[in-house]
Amino acid sequence: MVPILISDMYSNAMQTTSIYNTFGIPATADRYLVVSRETELTTLLSDPSFCQKPFLMLGGGSNMVFTHHFPGTVIHLENEGINLLDTSTSHDDLLVEAAAGEVWDDFVHHCIAQGWYGTENMVGIPGTVGAAPVQNIGAYGLEAKDIIHSVRAFEVGTGRERIFLNEECRFAYRNSIFKQELKDRYVVWSVTFRLHKTFQPNIRYQALADALATAGIATPTPQQLADTIAELRWRKLPRPEVMGSAGSFFKNPLVTSEKYHQLKSLYPDLVAYPAPDGYKLAAGWLIEHTGWKGRSMGRCGVYDKQALVLVNLGGCTGDEVVALAEAVTHDVQVKFGVTLEKEAIII
Ligand code: EPU
């Protein structure tokens, strides 16, 4: 990958450069810009010629599947900084602002080391801080929305700053205003988290509670909690450096209570969680019970340890990923009458 710096953007308008993505799919775009200063971003976003062509914000490339050349500009933010803003909001709260370009997992470890608690359950998630509010990332009983205080972003077209308070972000399961109404309208520049001075382990996720019990840990330290989660995580998910994937390829589908009870009577071991307006079904369970787990089509496979994950078996293309995803979705639909929705973004 040869990133083109922002100062080269006009002179290299026709240059093609490959794009980093954890699926390991060869992909190119007209331009790839690395932006690390606020003034670079605001200049870019207020430039009318920039706004005429498509652009794509790329964090860690951990949730994207490229099926063709991207005919526009890929922007990768590399702004840095994790700063404690305010300790006085209440006796226990801390506001910590992190730059969008920071690596999410480094941010989690930094918080633990500083004694700023609340991020631990999301240890090990690939990607950057800037992607966290867009995607409302989550794992092991915690979602980004639970700890985000506000998001600082710049408007495409004007370069104007706007602060979005948590409730303005319209967070939902793997969703936010930045993926919906304001898609491609704002670029997230930093995120402020509400963390705590006192550590209170969140062990609501059953698999986590079970793992701690098995290890004989009744009251984990922050590091023990993070280590146990990382252990659980890597037991089920392929490490990007070993096998390409986009993490969970599908979302866990939300269904009505009626649909859930109908399925549960047919399949008593169906895994599901109560959700607002119904139930969230474990898509991994549904896929496994269509027989796809561990199977492949072309050079793309359904991971044998977690059926929610599609993996690159070596030299896989974006089209092969899409073909496998469609076959899996079709079979889940036919067998269970449930429509799977992709979590990964297909470009
Ligand atoms: N299951 C199966 N077969 C499978 C996979 C899962 O039966 O092949 C069952 C498991 O036995 C378990 C249930 O499904 O009872 C849930 O599985 P798991 O705990 O692995 O979680 P998940 O719902 O499949 C979600 C997130 C993950 C996150 C984990 C842990 C989504 C789309 N995925 O997966 O997030 O790490 O919970 O909290 O919500 C990601 O988004 O990239 C991601 C990895």
Coordinates of C-alpha atoms and ligand atoms in Angstrom, one line a residue:
M1 CA 0.0 0.0 0.0
V2 CA 1.4 3.4 -1.0
P3 CA -0.7 6.1 0.7
I4 CA -0.9 9.3 -1.2
L5 CA -0.5 12.3 1.2
I6 CA -3.1 15.0 1.0
S7 CA -0.8 17.5 -0.6
D8 CA -0.5 15.1 -3.6
M9 CA -4.2 14.7 -4.1
Y10 CA -4.6 16.9 -7.1
S11 CA -1.4 15.9 -8.9
N12 CA -2.2 12.2 -8.4
A13 CA -5.8 12.4 -9.3
M14 CA -5.5 9.4 -11.7
Q15 CA -3.3 7.3 -9.6
T16 CA -4.6 3.9 -8.4
T17 CA -3.5 2.6 -5.1
S18 CA -4.4 -0.6 -3.2
I19 CA -6.7 -0.5 -0.1
Y20 CA -6.0 -2.2 3.2
N21 CA -8.8 -4.5 4.4
T22 CA -8.7 -7.4 6.9
F23 CA -10.4 -9.7 4.4
G24 CA -7.2 -9.5 2.4
I25 CA -9.0 -8.9 -0.9
P26 CA -7.0 -7.0 -3.5
A27 CA -8.7 -3.7 -4.0
T28 CA -8.0 -0.4 -5.5
A29 CA -9.3 3.2 -5.6
D30 CA -8.6 6.3 -7.6
R31 CA -7.0 7.9 -4.6
Y32 CA -6.0 7.0 -1.1
L33 CA -5.5 9.9 1.3
V34 CA -4.0 9.8 4.8
V35 CA -5.3 12.7 6.9
S36 CA -3.8 13.5 10.3
R37 CA -4.5 17.2 10.8
E38 CA -7.8 18.9 11.4
T39 CA -7.1 21.6 8.9
E40 CA -6.3 19.1 6.2
L41 CA -9.7 17.5 6.7
T42 CA -11.7 20.8 6.8
T43 CA -9.9 22.0 3.7
L44 CA -10.7 18.8 1.9
L45 CA -14.4 18.7 3.0
S46 CA -15.0 22.3 2.0
D47 CA -13.5 21.8 -1.5
P48 CA -16.3 21.6 -4.1
S49 CA -14.3 19.4 -6.4
F50 CA -13.8 16.8 -3.6
C51 CA -17.6 16.7 -3.0
Q52 CA -18.4 15.9 -6.6
K53 CA -16.8 12.4 -6.5
P54 CA -17.6 9.5 -4.1
F55 CA -15.4 9.1 -1.1
L56 CA -15.0 6.3 1.5
M57 CA -13.9 6.5 5.0
L58 CA -11.7 3.6 5.9
G59 CA -10.9 2.8 9.5
G60 CA -9.1 -0.5 10.0
G61 CA -10.7 -2.0 6.9
S62 CA -12.1 -4.6 9.2
N63 CA -15.7 -4.5 8.1
M64 CA -15.5 -4.1 4.3
V65 CA -15.5 -6.3 1.3
F66 CA -14.3 -4.8 -1.9
T67 CA -15.9 -6.3 -5.1
H68 CA -14.6 -3.7 -7.6
H69 CA -12.3 -0.7 -8.0
F70 CA -13.5 2.3 -5.9
P71 CA -14.0 5.2 -8.3
G72 CA -13.2 7.9 -5.8
T73 CA -11.2 8.8 -2.8
V74 CA -10.5 6.6 0.1
I75 CA -9.7 8.5 3.3
H76 CA -7.8 7.0 6.2
L77 CA -7.6 9.1 9.3
E78 CA -4.4 9.0 11.3
N79 CA -5.1 11.7 13.8
E80 CA -3.8 10.8 17.3
G81 CA -4.5 11.6 20.9
I82 CA -6.3 10.2 24.0
N83 CA -7.0 12.9 26.5
L84 CA -8.7 13.1 29.8
L85 CA -11.1 16.1 29.6
D86 CA -12.9 16.4 32.8
T87 CA -12.9 14.6 36.1
S88 CA -15.5 16.8 37.7
T89 CA -18.8 15.7 36.1
S90 CA -19.6 13.5 39.0
H91 CA -17.5 11.9 41.7
D92 CA -16.9 8.8 39.6
D93 CA -17.2 9.9 36.0
L94 CA -14.4 10.7 33.6
L95 CA -14.6 12.2 30.1
V96 CA -12.0 10.8 27.8
E97 CA -11.6 12.1 24.2
A98 CA -9.9 9.8 21.7
A99 CA -9.0 10.8 18.1
A100 CA -10.7 8.9 15.3
G101 CA -7.4 7.6 14.0
E102 CA -6.5 5.8 17.2
V103 CA -6.6 2.0 17.0
W104 CA -9.6 0.8 19.1
D105 CA -7.8 -2.0 20.9
D106 CA -4.8 0.3 21.8
F107 CA -7.4 2.7 23.2
V108 CA -8.9 0.0 25.4
H109 CA -5.5 -1.0 26.8
H110 CA -4.5 2.6 27.4
C111 CA -7.7 3.2 29.4
I112 CA -7.2 0.1 31.5
A113 CA -3.5 1.1 32.2
Q114 CA -4.7 4.6 33.2
G115 CA -7.4 3.4 35.5
W116 CA -10.2 4.7 33.3
Y117 CA -12.8 1.9 33.4
G118 CA -15.7 1.0 31.1
T119 CA -14.2 -0.1 27.8
E120 CA -12.9 -3.6 28.9
N121 CA -15.6 -5.7 27.4
M122 CA -14.8 -4.4 23.9
V123 CA -11.2 -5.4 24.1
G124 CA -9.8 -7.0 20.8
I125 CA -12.3 -5.5 18.4
P126 CA -10.4 -4.6 15.3
G127 CA -10.7 -1.2 13.7
T128 CA -10.3 2.4 14.8
V129 CA -12.0 4.7 17.3
G130 CA -13.6 6.7 14.5
A131 CA -15.6 3.6 13.4
A132 CA -16.9 2.9 16.9
P133 CA -19.8 5.3 16.8
V134 CA -20.6 4.8 13.1
Q135 CA -21.1 1.1 13.5
N136 CA -22.0 1.1 17.2
I137 CA -19.5 -1.7 17.7
G138 CA -20.1 -4.1 20.5
A139 CA -19.2 -7.4 22.1
Y140 CA -19.6 -9.3 25.4
G141 CA -22.4 -7.3 26.8
L142 CA -21.3 -3.8 25.9
E143 CA -21.9 -1.6 23.0
A144 CA -20.1 1.7 22.1
K145 CA -23.4 3.6 22.7
D146 CA -23.2 2.6 26.4
I147 CA -20.0 4.6 26.9
I148 CA -20.1 7.3 24.2
H149 CA -20.7 10.7 25.6
S150 CA -20.4 12.7 22.3
V151 CA -19.0 12.6 18.8
R152 CA -17.1 15.4 17.2
A153 CA -17.5 15.4 13.4
F154 CA -17.0 17.7 10.4
E155 CA -19.6 18.2 7.7
V156 CA -18.9 17.2 4.1
G157 CA -19.4 20.2 1.8
T158 CA -18.7 22.9 4.4
G159 CA -16.0 21.5 6.7
R160 CA -18.1 22.8 9.6
E161 CA -17.7 21.2 13.0
R162 CA -20.7 19.6 14.8
I163 CA -20.9 17.9 18.2
F164 CA -23.4 15.1 18.4
L165 CA -24.5 14.2 21.9
N166 CA -25.1 10.5 22.5
E167 CA -28.9 10.7 22.1
E168 CA -28.4 12.6 18.8
C169 CA -26.4 9.7 17.3
R170 CA -29.6 7.5 17.2
F171 CA -27.6 4.4 18.2
A172 CA -29.1 1.0 17.6
Y173 CA -27.7 -2.5 17.2
R174 CA -24.7 -2.0 14.8
N175 CA -26.3 1.2 13.6
S176 CA -26.3 5.0 14.1
I177 CA -27.3 8.2 12.4
F178 CA -23.9 8.1 10.6
K179 CA -24.9 5.0 8.7
Q180 CA -28.5 6.2 8.1
E181 CA -29.7 9.8 7.7
L182 CA -26.3 11.3 7.8
K183 CA -24.4 8.7 5.7
D184 CA -21.5 10.3 3.9
R185 CA -22.5 13.7 5.3
Y186 CA -20.1 13.8 8.3
V187 CA -16.6 12.6 9.1
V188 CA -16.1 11.6 12.7
W189 CA -12.9 13.2 14.0
S190 CA -13.0 12.3 17.7
V191 CA -15.1 10.5 20.2
T192 CA -15.6 11.4 23.9
F193 CA -16.3 8.5 26.2
R194 CA -17.8 8.6 29.7
L195 CA -15.7 6.3 31.8
H196 CA -15.3 5.6 35.5
K197 CA -12.7 5.8 38.2
T198 CA -14.2 2.8 39.9
F199 CA -14.0 -0.5 38.3
Q200 CA -17.3 -2.5 38.1
P201 CA -16.9 -5.6 36.1
N202 CA -19.7 -6.1 33.5
I203 CA -20.2 -9.9 33.4
R204 CA -23.8 -10.0 32.2
Y205 CA -22.8 -12.0 29.0
Q206 CA -23.4 -15.6 29.9
A207 CA -20.4 -17.0 28.0
L208 CA -18.2 -14.5 29.9
A209 CA -19.7 -15.4 33.3
D210 CA -19.1 -19.1 32.5
A211 CA -15.5 -18.5 31.5
L212 CA -14.7 -16.6 34.7
A213 CA -16.4 -19.2 36.8
T214 CA -14.4 -22.0 35.0
A215 CA -11.2 -20.0 35.7
G216 CA -12.2 -19.7 39.4
I217 CA -12.3 -15.9 39.2
A218 CA -15.2 -14.5 41.3
T219 CA -14.2 -10.8 41.2
P220 CA -12.0 -10.1 38.2
T221 CA -9.5 -7.3 38.1
P222 CA -9.8 -5.1 35.0
Q223 CA -6.9 -6.9 33.4
Q224 CA -8.3 -10.3 34.2
L225 CA -11.6 -9.3 32.7
A226 CA -10.0 -8.0 29.5
D227 CA -7.7 -11.1 29.2
T228 CA -10.7 -13.5 29.7
I229 CA -12.7 -11.7 27.0
A230 CA -9.7 -11.6 24.6
E231 CA -9.3 -15.4 25.2
L232 CA -13.0 -16.1 24.5
R233 CA -12.8 -13.8 21.4
W234 CA -9.9 -15.5 19.8
R235 CA -11.2 -18.9 20.4
K236 CA -14.1 -18.1 18.0
L237 CA -12.8 -15.5 15.7
P238 CA -9.9 -15.8 13.2
R239 CA -7.0 -13.4 13.9
P240 CA -6.8 -11.1 10.8
E241 CA -3.0 -11.7 10.4
V242 CA -3.7 -15.5 10.2
M243 CA -6.9 -15.7 8.1
G244 CA -8.7 -12.9 6.4
S245 CA -12.3 -12.1 7.5
A246 CA -14.5 -9.1 8.3
G247 CA -15.5 -10.4 11.8
S248 CA -19.2 -11.1 12.0
F249 CA -20.3 -11.0 8.4
F250 CA -24.0 -11.0 9.3
K251 CA -26.0 -9.2 12.0
N252 CA -28.0 -11.2 14.5
P253 CA -31.5 -10.8 13.1
L254 CA -34.3 -9.2 15.1
V255 CA -37.6 -11.0 14.9
T256 CA -41.1 -10.5 16.4
S257 CA -42.0 -12.4 19.6
E258 CA -44.5 -14.4 17.5
K259 CA -41.8 -15.5 15.1
Y260 CA -39.4 -16.4 17.9
H261 CA -42.0 -18.5 19.7
Q262 CA -42.9 -20.3 16.4
L263 CA -39.3 -21.1 15.7
K264 CA -38.5 -22.0 19.4
S265 CA -41.3 -24.6 19.3
L266 CA -39.8 -26.2 16.2
Y267 CA -36.2 -25.9 17.4
P268 CA -36.0 -25.9 21.2
D269 CA -32.3 -25.3 21.3
L270 CA -32.5 -22.1 19.2
V271 CA -30.3 -19.4 20.7
A272 CA -32.0 -16.0 21.1
Y273 CA -31.9 -12.9 23.4
P274 CA -34.9 -10.7 24.3
A275 CA -34.6 -7.4 22.4
P276 CA -36.8 -4.3 22.2
D277 CA -39.9 -5.3 20.1
G278 CA -39.1 -9.0 20.0
Y279 CA -36.0 -11.2 20.0
K280 CA -32.5 -11.2 18.5
L281 CA -31.6 -14.6 17.1
A282 CA -28.0 -15.9 17.1
A283 CA -27.3 -15.9 13.3
G284 CA -24.4 -18.2 13.9
W285 CA -26.8 -20.8 15.3
L286 CA -29.1 -20.4 12.3
I287 CA -26.3 -20.8 9.8
E288 CA -24.8 -23.7 11.6
H289 CA -28.2 -25.5 11.5
T290 CA -28.4 -25.1 7.7
G291 CA -25.2 -27.1 7.6
W292 CA -23.0 -24.4 6.3
K293 CA -20.5 -24.2 9.2
G294 CA -17.0 -25.2 8.0
R295 CA -18.2 -25.5 4.3
S296 CA -16.9 -23.3 1.5
M297 CA -17.7 -22.1 -2.0
G298 CA -14.7 -21.2 -4.2
R299 CA -12.1 -19.6 -2.0
C300 CA -14.4 -18.3 0.6
G301 CA -15.5 -20.3 3.6
V302 CA -17.9 -20.3 6.6
Y303 CA -15.5 -20.3 9.6
D304 CA -15.6 -23.7 11.4
K305 CA -15.5 -22.2 14.9
Q306 CA -18.1 -19.4 14.4
A307 CA -20.6 -19.7 11.5
L308 CA -21.3 -15.9 11.6
V309 CA -17.8 -15.3 10.1
L310 CA -16.9 -15.7 6.4
V311 CA -13.2 -16.3 5.8
N312 CA -10.7 -15.9 3.0
L313 CA -9.3 -19.4 2.3
G314 CA -6.6 -17.9 0.2
G315 CA -6.8 -15.6 -2.8
C316 CA -10.6 -15.0 -2.4
T317 CA -12.3 -12.2 -4.3
G318 CA -15.1 -9.9 -3.2
D319 CA -17.4 -11.6 -5.7
E320 CA -16.7 -15.0 -4.1
V321 CA -17.6 -13.6 -0.7
V322 CA -20.9 -12.2 -2.0
A323 CA -21.8 -15.4 -3.7
L324 CA -21.2 -17.4 -0.5
A325 CA -23.1 -14.8 1.6
E326 CA -26.1 -15.1 -0.8
A327 CA -26.1 -18.9 -0.7
V328 CA -26.0 -18.9 3.1
T329 CA -28.7 -16.2 3.3
H330 CA -30.9 -18.2 0.9
D331 CA -30.7 -21.4 2.9
V332 CA -31.4 -19.6 6.2
Q333 CA -34.4 -18.0 4.6
V334 CA -35.7 -21.3 3.2
K335 CA -35.2 -23.2 6.4
F336 CA -36.2 -20.7 9.1
G337 CA -38.1 -17.9 7.2
V338 CA -35.6 -15.4 8.6
T339 CA -33.8 -12.8 6.5
L340 CA -30.1 -12.3 7.3
E341 CA -28.7 -8.8 7.0
K342 CA -25.1 -8.2 6.3
E343 CA -23.0 -6.4 8.9
A344 CA -20.1 -6.2 6.6
I345 CA -20.2 -3.4 4.0
I346 CA -20.0 -4.4 0.4
I347 CA -18.2 -1.9 -1.8
Ligands
EPU1 N1 -23.6 -20.1 17.9 C1 -23.8 -21.3 17.3 N2 -23.1 -21.6 16.2 C2 -22.1 -20.8 15.7 C3 -21.9 -19.5 16.3 C4 -22.7 -19.2 17.4 O1 -24.7 -22.1 17.7 O2 -21.5 -21.2 14.7 C5 -24.3 -19.7 19.1 C6 -23.4 -19.8 20.3 O3 -23.3 -21.1 20.8 C7 -24.0 -18.8 21.2 C8 -24.7 -17.8 20.4 O4 -24.8 -18.4 19.1 O5 -25.0 -19.5 22.0 C9 -23.9 -16.5 20.3 O6 -22.6 -16.7 19.8 P1 -21.4 -15.7 20.2 O7 -21.3 -15.6 21.7 O8 -20.2 -16.2 19.5 O9 -21.9 -14.3 19.7 P2 -22.6 -13.8 18.3 O10 -23.9 -13.4 18.7 O11 -22.4 -14.9 17.3 C10 -21.9 -11.3 18.6 C11 -21.3 -10.2 17.8 C12 -19.7 -10.4 17.8 C13 -19.3 -10.4 19.3 C14 -20.0 -11.5 20.0 C15 -19.6 -11.5 21.5 C16 -22.9 -9.6 16.1 C17 -23.2 -9.7 14.7 N3 -21.7 -10.3 16.5 O12 -21.7 -12.6 17.9 O13 -19.2 -9.3 17.2 O14 -17.9 -10.6 19.4 O15 -21.4 -11.4 19.9 O16 -20.3 -10.5 22.1 O17 -23.6 -9.1 16.9 C18 -18.4 -8.4 15.1 O18 -19.3 -7.6 15.1 O19 -17.5 -8.4 14.2 C19 -18.3 -9.4 16.2 C20 -17.3 -10.3 16.2

